[in-house]
Amino acid sequence: MDTIVSAITSARTPDEHKALVATLRSQEELLFRHAMSLDDLCEPLSAPAHTLGLVFALNVRASALAQAGASPLASTFVQRCRLLLLHADRAQLVFAPLEFSRLCAKFLTFALPQPSGALLAVRPLLAAAAALAPTPNHITPVHALALQAAILAKTYRAALPILDATLVQIDVPRTGVTAHDVLLLHYYAGIALVGLKRHARAAQSFQLVLTAPALVLNSIIVEAYKKWTLCSLIASRAVPALPRYAATAVTRHVRSAAGAYTDLAGAFASRESAKLRRVLVQHAAVYRKDGNAGLVKQCASAFDKCARRPPAMRARARLPQHAAHTRALRGHATNARRAAVRRRAPRRECIERLSRTYVTLSLQQLASAAGLGSAEQAEALLLKMAEQGELRAQVDRVRGMALFADSDGPDSDELKAGLDARLETAVALTQKLRALHDELAGDASFLAKTVTKGDRVGARAHLGPHHGADEMAVM
């Protein structure tokens, strides 16, 4: 153990860190034999300087705690891990990304049973994800863990650094990320966006799970399809068709694996409230079991808002006297509201026309021209129009004047800042796409698959449709 401690404390350069990782991996059995005394080894080590040593020691310690079930010692482990994740050295993590990702998963496992454990785990996991990622655009296994902690703690806004990032880069040797990690990232991102009431973006995140390459269905894809269906109904009042580039296994089998949600989408599309109610009652237990009862309730509310009112099938003469009277009152009220809207519209048009003609105008003159009773009414309507973006104006109450700005002319500073931001985003996206294109163009595995697929397409065209169908069945 003294040799290991000496190697950890003496490592300073990248070459020494690389040699230290090889030493620690070869001495893993020795660390396991002294697992219960590793707290003494970790005591003199600091997170920034001895990140690699702490990663290996705490990994072994976590495995020993899991086997022994020593819960009183778990709090000490959680505190040490928390400090390490908050202050880990990015340069050292390059040499042990897999071990660091495993430690983050063990940290979350041991932190959850602690009081407010999920909440305490969010910030360290966010810091760990940032430290492990080579750039802010890289996906790591820790991103999904951080989102999971934020969801369990119900602090969805804490996940915004991940939700607002453009995570498109994958570097397996550098981060140890797997396809499972990518699926979990987008799935948890969708759940966090649901918590933020951003259902349209949540549906996009779930769709990324559904369109990922897959040979067979898995539980993540099925659960993502359920939530994608519900979020699509809430956001757009319809469920779009799966994209053509979705895997065949998904397009063929996912609907049958989530029959209760397919029935709900069909009932929603029928615009028949009785049919929707039958489906909700029939599958209520399924929705509760899946944890989607809240989203289903929001779907029902969305249906009520967009449902068409059935046409009146009975003549007015056949209505009872009290019903005819009620209908007449409603008709009078509707006509009164329409008349009020017609009266208000010319006033708004008059004020908008005056704003294009004058730079300044007294509120009294504005009220007189618009047919309003007083300057106060003119001021209230003017401010309301400005708030709704119909014109740009200010009110000088001391002088009783309205000051108009050119509503067609752009606010130069604001417009310039907005255009600059959009241009920077477009340029950055173009650079990322070019980098991805260059990376794929030089990837031997991708090129081999592309050439193989091209050969199969050419052979299918040459041999005929039956051979193509047989080949697809074999695939």
mmCIF file with all atom_site columns, C-alpha atoms in Angstrom, residues 35 58 76 259 302 379 448:
data_model
loop_
_atom_site.group_PDB
_atom_site.id
_atom_site.type_symbol
_atom_site.label_atom_id
_atom_site.label_alt_id
_atom_site.label_comp_id
_atom_site.label_asym_id
_atom_site.label_entity_id
_atom_site.label_seq_id
_atom_site.pdbx_PDB_ins_code
_atom_site.Cartn_x
_atom_site.Cartn_y
_atom_site.Cartn_z
_atom_site.occupancy
_atom_site.B_iso_or_equiv
_atom_site.pdbx_formal_charge
_atom_site.auth_seq_id
_atom_site.auth_comp_id
_atom_site.auth_asym_id
_atom_site.auth_atom_id
_atom_site.pdbx_PDB_model_num
ATOM 1 C CA . ALA A 1 35  ? -10.866 -1.865 0.933   1.00 0.00 ? 35  ALA A CA 1
ATOM 2 C CA . LEU A 1 58  ? -13.281 5.311  -4.045  1.00 0.00 ? 58  LEU A CA 1
ATOM 3 C CA . THR A 1 76  ? -18.452 9.330  4.490   1.00 0.00 ? 76  THR A CA 1
ATOM 4 C CA . GLY A 1 259 ? -51.295 -0.254 -27.114 1.00 0.00 ? 259 GLY A CA 1
ATOM 5 C CA . ALA A 1 302 ? -55.901 19.706 -24.403 1.00 0.00 ? 302 ALA A CA 1
ATOM 6 C CA . GLU A 1 379 ? -53.487 56.560 -22.023 1.00 0.00 ? 379 GLU A CA 1
ATOM 7 C CA . ALA A 1 448 ? -17.498 -0.257 -44.759 1.00 0.00 ? 448 ALA A CA 1
#
